[in-house]
Each structure stands twice: as C-alpha cells, then as structure tokens.
C-alpha cells in the first residue's frame, strides 16, 4: 500500500527537537500520519481486534495488548521506518538498530472500574535492575502512533513525568496494589489521531485507564541496538546429540529456548520467568540470591 511519499527529502531530527527530547524525555510529532494512513491502520487494527475477540484472546475488559506488531499484523510494516518518525530513532540511536519490542493496543471503554494498580515504570524490565550506572543508559527509544483521539485527557492517555528520564527512581508503593499519590509533575500527553509520541525508555510513564466513550487505539514500536542480540549462531548445536547432556545452566548460557508450555519465549528472555531460568534456580538453591543487590533480588 503506497500511502507514503518516499520521494520527500529525509532529514535528521532538528536541533530544537533534540533539545526538547534531551530535556523532557519525549516529543510529540503532530500529524505524523495522514488521515488516509490513520484510516488504513485503524481498519487493519480493528480487523485483528475482531479476530482476537472472537478467539477469546482479549482481556475481561475487552482490551487487546498484542505483542510482535508486524508478525501479528503485517499491514503495519510501513510504520517501522516511517519517514516522519524514523529519523528521530536513528538520530538518537544511530544506524545499528532493530525493533526489540512492539505492540498493538486496543482499549475499549472500561465499564466496571478496575482494581487499583500502580503502573508507573521505565521500559526495559530487568534492564533497570541489571545495569549499575546512574543515571541508567538510554538503551532504547519508543514510538507510539495514535489512531484514536486522545486530544483530551481521560481517554486512556499516555501519562508521563516530563524530564524524569534521568531519575532512576520515583516514589512508589511497597506493592503495586496499594493506592499511592501520582508522581509530582505527572501529565497526560494529549494527541490527535495520526500524531506520534517519541520517548526515551527511561521516561517514567504509565498507561491510564480509559473510562471515556472513545476506544483507545495505538501502535507502539521500541528500538534498541542490534548488539543486544546474541552473536553466536547456536541453532545447529541445539540439534547436536551432545546438547542433550548439557546442564540446564549451560543451555541457558548458550541461548537455548527456555520457555515451557504457556510461557512466551520473548518474555522469558526478558526475565519474566525466574522459575524456569536455570541460573536463578541454581542460585536460589545455594542461597546465593541477594535482596540487597538489584540484579540478584529473589
Ligand atoms: O499505553 C500506554 O499509554 C503506555 C504504554 C507503555 O507503558 C509502554 O509503552 O511501555
């Protein structure tokens, strides 16, 4: 589908954009997508949503948060290097980049109030425990394309603390279900359909619940450096007869798939399943996990 004018000249992010991004940790790109593009991507997302709903794959509130955006919906591929947004990515991260995480989101009106959950976070999951410098390094950036109208607050807007990307901590509750004041300076980012938000993964942010009448729709792509992938090619090794005798920790170190039935392999690599991560099990067994050192917290 040729919705994009590929003959337009391409330029890096402007000095003003860079200054704003470095200061606030995010930028809004107004009108990143034309109205024809918004219509095209909305149609595609709606079709996928209907399939997922029919297959019982949406949440009890009807929300869809579908990972692997292009694999799940190949029609969105032109968003990943869109001329109105992609220059922001390479202007910050350089050319050796890939997409390491992406999602297609549909959040219909919530009819029955949801239990409270403190959802403020920096992106990257365990990156935030496992990297020891202060402030933590940027490592990745993310683009959110808005297909629904979030030009007013209260529509499931993206909420951020501007300038918080250089803070490793914000004040939060001891457990996520304990009601806690919103961080000082937090704002809901407003955007029209077709606008994009480009943000630093370290920016403290949260999704907000959508109690408005408008179904919230957005598509997100996170970019990081390609060296965050393994360099060794071990597929043949996994099929070799010797592999059967390798220990579980050895298999983990060699990049074998560790996800068991019902576990998402990508989430596994992000550290979501310590119980099936052999080195975690080994350290736990030997009393070597250490609550005082974030990468080794049980
Ligand atoms: O959906 C949103 O508004 C926020 C998404 C989010 O938390 C994320 O991309 O990490």
XYZ file of N, CA and C and ligand atoms in Angstrom, residues 65 101 103 105 107 119 121 123 142 146 156-159 199 205-208 216 220, ligand 1:
73
model
N -3.708 -6.225 23.954
C -2.325 -5.731 24.012
C -1.518 -6.823 23.326
N 10.815 -4.852 20.546
C 9.568 -4.999 21.294
C 8.535 -4.129 20.588
N 3.925 -3.479 20.160
C 2.574 -3.949 20.498
C 1.486 -3.143 19.821
N -2.365 -2.016 20.413
C -3.219 -1.848 21.592
C -4.610 -1.340 21.238
N -8.016 -0.438 23.593
C -8.588 -0.385 24.946
C -9.971 0.254 24.893
N 1.007 1.584 38.011
C 1.629 1.044 36.783
C 2.813 1.881 36.292
N 6.323 3.079 35.348
C 7.529 2.278 35.099
C 8.450 2.981 34.105
N 10.757 1.636 30.806
C 10.724 0.447 29.958
C 11.990 -0.394 30.140
N 11.158 4.622 21.981
C 9.903 4.006 21.546
C 9.057 5.035 20.810
N -0.711 7.183 17.514
C -2.096 7.256 17.995
C -3.062 7.169 16.839
N -7.661 7.376 28.235
C -6.635 6.327 28.238
C -5.304 6.870 27.747
N -5.095 8.167 28.024
C -3.874 8.814 27.509
C -2.605 8.195 28.094
N -1.535 8.443 27.387
C -0.187 8.100 27.838
C 0.179 9.171 28.878
N 0.631 8.728 30.044
C 0.921 9.697 31.116
C 2.403 9.647 31.449
N 9.566 8.554 22.653
C 10.067 8.728 24.020
C 11.247 7.839 24.364
N 6.608 6.510 32.997
C 5.342 6.657 32.281
C 4.374 5.551 32.679
N 3.131 5.749 32.310
C 2.111 4.736 32.568
C 0.985 4.889 31.558
N 0.320 3.786 31.296
C -0.942 3.865 30.552
C -2.005 4.302 31.547
N -3.037 5.011 31.114
C -4.124 5.335 32.033
C -5.368 4.576 31.594
N -9.679 3.425 22.800
C -8.312 3.930 22.634
C -7.532 2.953 21.756
N 2.716 0.628 19.033
C 3.979 1.006 19.679
C 5.147 0.175 19.129
O -0.048 2.521 26.529
C 0.456 3.479 27.074
O -0.064 4.606 27.158
C 1.785 3.315 27.727
C 2.489 2.170 27.148
C 3.624 1.759 27.981
O 3.584 1.726 29.176
C 4.827 1.370 27.304
O 4.886 1.517 26.085
O 5.767 0.937 27.974
